[in-house]
Amino acid sequence: MFFDFNKEIINEKSNEGFGNWLKNSKDKEVTKIYGFCDSVGTNVYNKDLSIRRVNNVLSLLNSNQIQINEKVELNNFGEDFLQSKIQSDNRKVEVFFKTVLPIAIEKEYSKKTAIEKEVGDSKIGDLFKLENINFFNSSDQLLPESRPALLELVAVLIKNKSLTIEIQGHICCQTKEDKYDVSAARAKKIYDILVKSGIEKERLSHIGFGSTRPIYLLPEQNEEERIANRRVEIMIVKK
């Protein structure tokens, strides 16, 4: 849902779409609500405005009798997130939800991997890939669809205050050294986003391994193997 400048009430266009969603969401359960602002104004003010936007959306959900998880996660990022160049796109609230399924299906559904589950099941020294984190070719510039996974990583780090991680970048295809340090630049990009999102620097480190630690031997045999080698991983340093 989007908001007009300096407003905490959903704008008219979003309100229409949100109303249609509410009518067809009786089988949904809301699990997270995240609030955001553009970069105009002070960060303190934007943090306050973003939580007011979250609370406004929560009130609308309650008044329409939408199921809210008893452990619903409310987060206000203010302007501390991966900002779009279009300011109006940054003034928003994102609602995460799941379909309420029969018990047998729900049990199977819960097995799906998420960053929070990976972290919860991990021990010091474990590595896991950041799924759905993608970059433009030969660049450290993130594709827009990477944002939800990054927000989930930020939320996990906020919730787990003692968690310390190392961000590891890898590339595919090159049998020689990473000439342009793309793997290191990608790891640093994730690090910078986490720091800008309020995660303490001392809990984070970053390194690029080029193509020295491939999952599949070089040269890769197909695009599937190249995608698997071209990745960003997280190593648990401290829990």
PDB file of C-alpha atoms in Angstrom:
ATOM      1  CA  MET A   1       0.000   0.000   0.000  1.00  0.00           C
ATOM      2  CA  PHE A   2       1.294   3.458  -0.915  1.00  0.00           C
ATOM      3  CA  PHE A   3       0.976   6.820   0.844  1.00  0.00           C
ATOM      4  CA  ASP A   4       1.064  10.435  -0.218  1.00  0.00           C
ATOM      5  CA  PHE A   5       3.933  12.620   0.988  1.00  0.00           C
ATOM      6  CA  ASN A   6       4.020  13.021   4.796  1.00  0.00           C
ATOM      7  CA  LYS A   7       0.720  11.129   5.206  1.00  0.00           C
ATOM      8  CA  GLU A   8      -0.036   8.093   7.376  1.00  0.00           C
ATOM      9  CA  ILE A   9      -3.336   7.231   5.650  1.00  0.00           C
ATOM     10  CA  ILE A  10      -3.250   5.011   2.559  1.00  0.00           C
ATOM     11  CA  ASN A  11      -3.706   7.041  -0.603  1.00  0.00           C
ATOM     12  CA  GLU A  12      -6.887   6.788  -2.642  1.00  0.00           C
ATOM     13  CA  LYS A  13      -5.515   4.529  -5.381  1.00  0.00           C
ATOM     14  CA  SER A  14      -4.013   2.022  -2.924  1.00  0.00           C
ATOM     15  CA  ASN A  15      -7.106   2.119  -0.733  1.00  0.00           C
ATOM     16  CA  GLU A  16      -9.221   0.879  -3.629  1.00  0.00           C
ATOM     17  CA  GLY A  17      -6.896  -2.053  -4.331  1.00  0.00           C
ATOM     18  CA  PHE A  18      -6.522  -2.823  -0.620  1.00  0.00           C
ATOM     19  CA  GLY A  19     -10.304  -2.893  -0.250  1.00  0.00           C
ATOM     20  CA  ASN A  20     -10.585  -5.496  -3.011  1.00  0.00           C
ATOM     21  CA  TRP A  21      -7.864  -7.578  -1.328  1.00  0.00           C
ATOM     22  CA  LEU A  22      -9.678  -7.411   2.016  1.00  0.00           C
ATOM     23  CA  LYS A  23     -12.867  -8.786   0.479  1.00  0.00           C
ATOM     24  CA  ASN A  24     -11.039 -11.908  -0.698  1.00  0.00           C
ATOM     25  CA  SER A  25      -8.743 -12.510   2.267  1.00  0.00           C
ATOM     26  CA  LYS A  26     -10.849 -14.290   4.850  1.00  0.00           C
ATOM     27  CA  ASP A  27      -8.578 -17.341   4.472  1.00  0.00           C
ATOM     28  CA  LYS A  28      -5.401 -15.283   5.001  1.00  0.00           C
ATOM     29  CA  GLU A  29      -3.329 -14.782   8.139  1.00  0.00           C
ATOM     30  CA  VAL A  30      -1.080 -11.714   8.339  1.00  0.00           C
ATOM     31  CA  THR A  31       2.408 -12.504   9.672  1.00  0.00           C
ATOM     32  CA  LYS A  32       4.407  -9.293   9.072  1.00  0.00           C
ATOM     33  CA  ILE A  33       3.737  -5.615   8.444  1.00  0.00           C
ATOM     34  CA  TYR A  34       6.669  -3.405   7.388  1.00  0.00           C
ATOM     35  CA  GLY A  35       6.519   0.396   7.119  1.00  0.00           C
ATOM     36  CA  PHE A  36       8.708   2.644   4.951  1.00  0.00           C
ATOM     37  CA  CYS A  37       9.255   6.321   4.071  1.00  0.00           C
ATOM     38  CA  ASP A  38      11.014   8.320   1.400  1.00  0.00           C
ATOM     39  CA  SER A  39      14.322  10.046   2.194  1.00  0.00           C
ATOM     40  CA  VAL A  40      12.845  13.514   2.753  1.00  0.00           C
ATOM     41  CA  GLY A  41      13.087  14.737   6.354  1.00  0.00           C
ATOM     42  CA  THR A  42      15.041  13.432   9.329  1.00  0.00           C
ATOM     43  CA  ASN A  43      15.482   9.731   9.950  1.00  0.00           C
ATOM     44  CA  VAL A  44      13.924  10.073  13.423  1.00  0.00           C
ATOM     45  CA  TYR A  45      10.776  11.618  11.948  1.00  0.00           C
ATOM     46  CA  ASN A  46      10.599   9.041   9.160  1.00  0.00           C
ATOM     47  CA  LYS A  47      10.909   6.183  11.666  1.00  0.00           C
ATOM     48  CA  ASP A  48       7.950   7.625  13.574  1.00  0.00           C
ATOM     49  CA  LEU A  49       5.915   8.175  10.396  1.00  0.00           C
ATOM     50  CA  SER A  50       6.562   4.649   9.146  1.00  0.00           C
ATOM     51  CA  ILE A  51       5.322   3.052  12.386  1.00  0.00           C
ATOM     52  CA  ARG A  52       2.205   5.226  12.250  1.00  0.00           C
ATOM     53  CA  ARG A  53       1.615   3.885   8.736  1.00  0.00           C
ATOM     54  CA  VAL A  54       2.053   0.338  10.035  1.00  0.00           C
ATOM     55  CA  ASN A  55      -0.418   0.931  12.859  1.00  0.00           C
ATOM     56  CA  ASN A  56      -2.921   2.443  10.451  1.00  0.00           C
ATOM     57  CA  VAL A  57      -2.795  -0.625   8.217  1.00  0.00           C
ATOM     58  CA  LEU A  58      -3.017  -2.923  11.263  1.00  0.00           C
ATOM     59  CA  SER A  59      -6.141  -1.081  12.382  1.00  0.00           C
ATOM     60  CA  LEU A  60      -7.716  -1.540   8.937  1.00  0.00           C
ATOM     61  CA  LEU A  61      -6.925  -5.252   9.000  1.00  0.00           C
ATOM     62  CA  ASN A  62      -8.472  -5.640  12.447  1.00  0.00           C
ATOM     63  CA  SER A  63     -11.593  -3.690  11.548  1.00  0.00           C
ATOM     64  CA  ASN A  64     -12.095  -5.963   8.531  1.00  0.00           C
ATOM     65  CA  GLN A  65     -11.637  -9.074  10.707  1.00  0.00           C
ATOM     66  CA  ILE A  66      -8.526 -10.295   8.867  1.00  0.00           C
ATOM     67  CA  GLN A  67      -6.669 -12.916  10.893  1.00  0.00           C
ATOM     68  CA  ILE A  68      -3.510 -11.563  12.536  1.00  0.00           C
ATOM     69  CA  ASN A  69      -0.853 -13.988  13.732  1.00  0.00           C
ATOM     70  CA  GLU A  70      -0.412 -13.734  17.507  1.00  0.00           C
ATOM     71  CA  LYS A  71       3.317 -13.181  16.902  1.00  0.00           C
ATOM     72  CA  VAL A  72       2.843 -10.745  14.028  1.00  0.00           C
ATOM     73  CA  GLU A  73       6.065  -8.862  13.260  1.00  0.00           C
ATOM     74  CA  LEU A  74       5.685  -5.075  13.060  1.00  0.00           C
ATOM     75  CA  ASN A  75       8.721  -3.230  11.727  1.00  0.00           C
ATOM     76  CA  ASN A  76       9.327   0.418  10.850  1.00  0.00           C
ATOM     77  CA  PHE A  77      12.310   0.938   8.563  1.00  0.00           C
ATOM     78  CA  GLY A  78      11.790   4.661   8.017  1.00  0.00           C
ATOM     79  CA  GLU A  79      14.154   5.542   5.170  1.00  0.00           C
ATOM     80  CA  ASP A  80      16.723   2.851   6.110  1.00  0.00           C
ATOM     81  CA  PHE A  81      16.208   0.379   3.300  1.00  0.00           C
ATOM     82  CA  LEU A  82      17.034  -0.143  -0.366  1.00  0.00           C
ATOM     83  CA  GLN A  83      15.420   3.027  -1.724  1.00  0.00           C
ATOM     84  CA  SER A  84      13.870   3.334  -5.172  1.00  0.00           C
ATOM     85  CA  LYS A  85      14.876   6.345  -7.269  1.00  0.00           C
ATOM     86  CA  ILE A  86      11.149   7.108  -7.507  1.00  0.00           C
ATOM     87  CA  GLN A  87      10.323   8.679  -4.130  1.00  0.00           C
ATOM     88  CA  SER A  88       6.625   7.794  -4.268  1.00  0.00           C
ATOM     89  CA  ASP A  89       7.551   4.090  -4.443  1.00  0.00           C
ATOM     90  CA  ASN A  90       9.298   4.400  -1.052  1.00  0.00           C
ATOM     91  CA  ARG A  91       6.244   5.695   0.843  1.00  0.00           C
ATOM     92  CA  LYS A  92       4.592   2.357   1.534  1.00  0.00           C
ATOM     93  CA  VAL A  93       3.598  -0.463   3.841  1.00  0.00           C
ATOM     94  CA  GLU A  94       4.187  -4.096   2.903  1.00  0.00           C
ATOM     95  CA  VAL A  95       1.914  -6.799   4.349  1.00  0.00           C
ATOM     96  CA  PHE A  96       3.117 -10.406   4.463  1.00  0.00           C
ATOM     97  CA  PHE A  97       0.529 -13.133   4.828  1.00  0.00           C
ATOM     98  CA  LYS A  98      -0.063 -16.824   4.371  1.00  0.00           C
ATOM     99  CA  THR A  99      -3.104 -18.821   3.398  1.00  0.00           C
ATOM    100  CA  VAL A 100      -4.680 -20.665   6.303  1.00  0.00           C
ATOM    101  CA  LEU A 101      -4.419 -24.278   5.184  1.00  0.00           C
ATOM    102  CA  PRO A 102      -5.816 -27.566   6.492  1.00  0.00           C
ATOM    103  CA  ILE A 103      -3.535 -29.068   9.157  1.00  0.00           C
ATOM    104  CA  ALA A 104      -2.067 -31.782   6.906  1.00  0.00           C
ATOM    105  CA  ILE A 105      -1.169 -29.281   4.189  1.00  0.00           C
ATOM    106  CA  GLU A 106       0.027 -26.697   6.701  1.00  0.00           C
ATOM    107  CA  LYS A 107       2.457 -29.237   8.172  1.00  0.00           C
ATOM    108  CA  GLU A 108       3.989 -29.798   4.742  1.00  0.00           C
ATOM    109  CA  TYR A 109       3.984 -26.073   3.921  1.00  0.00           C
ATOM    110  CA  SER A 110       5.970 -25.271   7.071  1.00  0.00           C
ATOM    111  CA  LYS A 111       8.914 -27.302   5.763  1.00  0.00           C
ATOM    112  CA  LYS A 112       9.743 -24.652   3.161  1.00  0.00           C
ATOM    113  CA  THR A 113      13.105 -22.979   3.676  1.00  0.00           C
ATOM    114  CA  ALA A 114      13.283 -19.337   4.783  1.00  0.00           C
ATOM    115  CA  ILE A 115      16.157 -17.231   6.107  1.00  0.00           C
ATOM    116  CA  GLU A 116      14.734 -17.327   9.630  1.00  0.00           C
ATOM    117  CA  LYS A 117      14.463 -21.108   9.588  1.00  0.00           C
ATOM    118  CA  GLU A 118      17.997 -21.425   8.177  1.00  0.00           C
ATOM    119  CA  VAL A 119      19.370 -19.248  10.954  1.00  0.00           C
ATOM    120  CA  GLY A 120      17.365 -21.035  13.628  1.00  0.00           C
ATOM    121  CA  ASP A 121      18.633 -24.438  12.536  1.00  0.00           C
ATOM    122  CA  SER A 122      22.240 -23.349  12.009  1.00  0.00           C
ATOM    123  CA  LYS A 123      25.343 -23.564  14.152  1.00  0.00           C
ATOM    124  CA  ILE A 124      28.561 -21.535  14.135  1.00  0.00           C
ATOM    125  CA  GLY A 125      30.459 -22.061  10.887  1.00  0.00           C
ATOM    126  CA  ASP A 126      27.405 -23.070   8.865  1.00  0.00           C
ATOM    127  CA  LEU A 127      26.879 -21.563   5.412  1.00  0.00           C
ATOM    128  CA  PHE A 128      23.628 -20.909   3.607  1.00  0.00           C
ATOM    129  CA  LYS A 129      22.830 -19.240   0.309  1.00  0.00           C
ATOM    130  CA  LEU A 130      20.768 -16.059   0.211  1.00  0.00           C
ATOM    131  CA  GLU A 131      17.983 -17.197  -2.088  1.00  0.00           C
ATOM    132  CA  ASN A 132      16.398 -14.678  -4.481  1.00  0.00           C
ATOM    133  CA  ILE A 133      19.287 -12.219  -4.146  1.00  0.00           C
ATOM    134  CA  ASN A 134      20.214 -11.395  -7.748  1.00  0.00           C
ATOM    135  CA  PHE A 135      22.460  -8.861  -9.469  1.00  0.00           C
ATOM    136  CA  PHE A 136      22.757  -7.350 -12.911  1.00  0.00           C
ATOM    137  CA  ASN A 137      25.345  -9.194 -14.997  1.00  0.00           C
ATOM    138  CA  SER A 138      28.980  -8.441 -14.030  1.00  0.00           C
ATOM    139  CA  SER A 139      27.765  -5.826 -11.553  1.00  0.00           C
ATOM    140  CA  ASP A 140      27.115  -5.248  -7.854  1.00  0.00           C
ATOM    141  CA  GLN A 141      23.767  -3.600  -8.655  1.00  0.00           C
ATOM    142  CA  LEU A 142      20.872  -5.571  -7.205  1.00  0.00           C
ATOM    143  CA  LEU A 143      17.795  -6.460  -9.207  1.00  0.00           C
ATOM    144  CA  PRO A 144      14.618  -4.922  -7.704  1.00  0.00           C
ATOM    145  CA  GLU A 145      13.130  -8.334  -6.899  1.00  0.00           C
ATOM    146  CA  SER A 146      15.938  -8.892  -4.370  1.00  0.00           C
ATOM    147  CA  ARG A 147      14.323  -6.482  -1.903  1.00  0.00           C
ATOM    148  CA  PRO A 148      11.991  -8.912  -0.035  1.00  0.00           C
ATOM    149  CA  ALA A 149      14.821 -11.339   0.771  1.00  0.00           C
ATOM    150  CA  LEU A 150      17.019  -8.470   1.966  1.00  0.00           C
ATOM    151  CA  LEU A 151      14.249  -7.177   4.212  1.00  0.00           C
ATOM    152  CA  GLU A 152      13.810 -10.652   5.669  1.00  0.00           C
ATOM    153  CA  LEU A 153      17.565 -10.830   6.407  1.00  0.00           C
ATOM    154  CA  VAL A 154      17.419  -7.407   8.090  1.00  0.00           C
ATOM    155  CA  ALA A 155      14.447  -8.511  10.190  1.00  0.00           C
ATOM    156  CA  VAL A 156      16.240 -11.707  11.291  1.00  0.00           C
ATOM    157  CA  LEU A 157      19.313  -9.706  12.347  1.00  0.00           C
ATOM    158  CA  ILE A 158      17.159  -7.224  14.249  1.00  0.00           C
ATOM    159  CA  LYS A 159      15.345 -10.028  16.068  1.00  0.00           C
ATOM    160  CA  ASN A 160      18.550 -11.982  16.849  1.00  0.00           C
ATOM    161  CA  LYS A 161      20.696  -9.321  18.526  1.00  0.00           C
ATOM    162  CA  SER A 162      23.702 -11.599  19.134  1.00  0.00           C
ATOM    163  CA  LEU A 163      23.816 -12.979  15.593  1.00  0.00           C
ATOM    164  CA  THR A 164      27.094 -12.176  13.792  1.00  0.00           C
ATOM    165  CA  ILE A 165      27.609 -13.102  10.132  1.00  0.00           C
ATOM    166  CA  GLU A 166      30.147 -13.061   7.323  1.00  0.00           C
ATOM    167  CA  ILE A 167      28.808 -12.202   3.858  1.00  0.00           C
ATOM    168  CA  GLN A 168      30.571 -14.183   1.127  1.00  0.00           C
ATOM    169  CA  GLY A 169      30.404 -13.329  -2.568  1.00  0.00           C
ATOM    170  CA  HIS A 170      30.991 -15.796  -5.416  1.00  0.00           C
ATOM    171  CA  ILE A 171      30.912 -15.607  -9.213  1.00  0.00           C
ATOM    172  CA  CYS A 172      30.646 -18.150 -11.980  1.00  0.00           C
ATOM    173  CA  CYS A 173      32.412 -18.921 -15.222  1.00  0.00           C
ATOM    174  CA  GLN A 174      35.809 -17.253 -14.785  1.00  0.00           C
ATOM    175  CA  THR A 175      38.640 -19.765 -14.485  1.00  0.00           C
ATOM    176  CA  LYS A 176      41.081 -16.930 -13.718  1.00  0.00           C
ATOM    177  CA  GLU A 177      40.974 -14.314 -10.966  1.00  0.00           C
ATOM    178  CA  ASP A 178      37.951 -12.078 -10.428  1.00  0.00           C
ATOM    179  CA  LYS A 179      39.389  -9.266 -12.545  1.00  0.00           C
ATOM    180  CA  TYR A 180      36.916  -6.609 -11.450  1.00  0.00           C
ATOM    181  CA  ASP A 181      36.390  -7.892  -7.882  1.00  0.00           C
ATOM    182  CA  VAL A 182      32.697  -8.409  -8.626  1.00  0.00           C
ATOM    183  CA  SER A 183      32.289 -11.046  -5.911  1.00  0.00           C
ATOM    184  CA  ALA A 184      33.788  -8.734  -3.280  1.00  0.00           C
ATOM    185  CA  ALA A 185      31.691  -5.799  -4.509  1.00  0.00           C
ATOM    186  CA  ARG A 186      28.506  -7.854  -4.247  1.00  0.00           C
ATOM    187  CA  ALA A 187      29.313  -8.949  -0.699  1.00  0.00           C
ATOM    188  CA  LYS A 188      30.107  -5.320   0.199  1.00  0.00           C
ATOM    189  CA  LYS A 189      26.793  -4.193  -1.315  1.00  0.00           C
ATOM    190  CA  ILE A 190      24.843  -6.512   1.000  1.00  0.00           C
ATOM    191  CA  TYR A 191      26.988  -5.308   3.931  1.00  0.00           C
ATOM    192  CA  ASP A 192      26.272  -1.645   3.115  1.00  0.00           C
ATOM    193  CA  ILE A 193      22.522  -2.256   2.909  1.00  0.00           C
ATOM    194  CA  LEU A 194      22.498  -4.025   6.279  1.00  0.00           C
ATOM    195  CA  VAL A 195      24.501  -1.203   7.913  1.00  0.00           C
ATOM    196  CA  LYS A 196      22.169   1.411   6.403  1.00  0.00           C
ATOM    197  CA  SER A 197      19.269  -0.606   7.809  1.00  0.00           C
ATOM    198  CA  GLY A 198      20.650  -0.169  11.334  1.00  0.00           C
ATOM    199  CA  ILE A 199      22.621  -3.402  11.813  1.00  0.00           C
ATOM    200  CA  GLU A 200      25.802  -2.796  13.847  1.00  0.00           C
ATOM    201  CA  LYS A 201      29.020  -2.976  11.790  1.00  0.00           C
ATOM    202  CA  GLU A 202      30.743  -5.132  14.391  1.00  0.00           C
ATOM    203  CA  ARG A 203      28.197  -7.897  13.683  1.00  0.00           C
ATOM    204  CA  LEU A 204      29.049  -7.980   9.993  1.00  0.00           C
ATOM    205  CA  SER A 205      32.013  -8.748   7.755  1.00  0.00           C
ATOM    206  CA  HIS A 206      32.298  -9.365   4.023  1.00  0.00           C
ATOM    207  CA  ILE A 207      34.635 -11.098   1.588  1.00  0.00           C
ATOM    208  CA  GLY A 208      34.732 -12.063  -2.092  1.00  0.00           C
ATOM    209  CA  PHE A 209      36.009 -15.448  -3.230  1.00  0.00           C
ATOM    210  CA  GLY A 210      35.732 -14.904  -6.983  1.00  0.00           C
ATOM    211  CA  SER A 211      35.264 -18.325  -8.579  1.00  0.00           C
ATOM    212  CA  THR A 212      37.647 -20.142  -6.204  1.00  0.00           C
ATOM    213  CA  ARG A 213      34.855 -21.954  -4.325  1.00  0.00           C
ATOM    214  CA  PRO A 214      32.426 -23.198  -6.975  1.00  0.00           C
ATOM    215  CA  ILE A 215      29.607 -25.590  -6.202  1.00  0.00           C
ATOM    216  CA  TYR A 216      30.078 -27.042  -9.698  1.00  0.00           C
ATOM    217  CA  LEU A 217      33.518 -27.454 -11.290  1.00  0.00           C
ATOM    218  CA  LEU A 218      34.582 -24.897 -13.900  1.00  0.00           C
ATOM    219  CA  PRO A 219      33.789 -24.543 -16.673  1.00  0.00           C
ATOM    220  CA  GLU A 220      30.152 -25.149 -15.848  1.00  0.00           C
ATOM    221  CA  GLN A 221      28.193 -27.465 -18.120  1.00  0.00           C
ATOM    222  CA  ASN A 222      24.978 -25.450 -18.319  1.00  0.00           C
ATOM    223  CA  GLU A 223      23.149 -22.321 -17.123  1.00  0.00           C
ATOM    224  CA  GLU A 224      21.778 -24.099 -14.059  1.00  0.00           C
ATOM    225  CA  GLU A 225      25.324 -24.759 -12.838  1.00  0.00           C
ATOM    226  CA  ARG A 226      26.385 -21.167 -13.620  1.00  0.00           C
ATOM    227  CA  ILE A 227      23.470 -19.785 -11.584  1.00  0.00           C
ATOM    228  CA  ALA A 228      24.361 -22.063  -8.663  1.00  0.00           C
ATOM    229  CA  ASN A 229      27.974 -20.849  -8.678  1.00  0.00           C
ATOM    230  CA  ARG A 230      26.959 -17.174  -8.966  1.00  0.00           C
ATOM    231  CA  ARG A 231      25.781 -16.581  -5.414  1.00  0.00           C
ATOM    232  CA  VAL A 232      25.991 -14.731  -2.095  1.00  0.00           C
ATOM    233  CA  GLU A 233      26.270 -16.834   1.041  1.00  0.00           C
ATOM    234  CA  ILE A 234      26.040 -16.146   4.751  1.00  0.00           C
ATOM    235  CA  MET A 235      28.355 -17.821   7.277  1.00  0.00           C
ATOM    236  CA  ILE A 236      27.278 -17.897  10.917  1.00  0.00           C
ATOM    237  CA  VAL A 237      30.103 -16.422  13.017  1.00  0.00           C
ATOM    238  CA  LYS A 238      28.287 -16.054  16.343  1.00  0.00           C
ATOM    239  CA  LYS A 239      24.771 -16.784  17.625  1.00  0.00           C
TER     240      LYS A 239
END
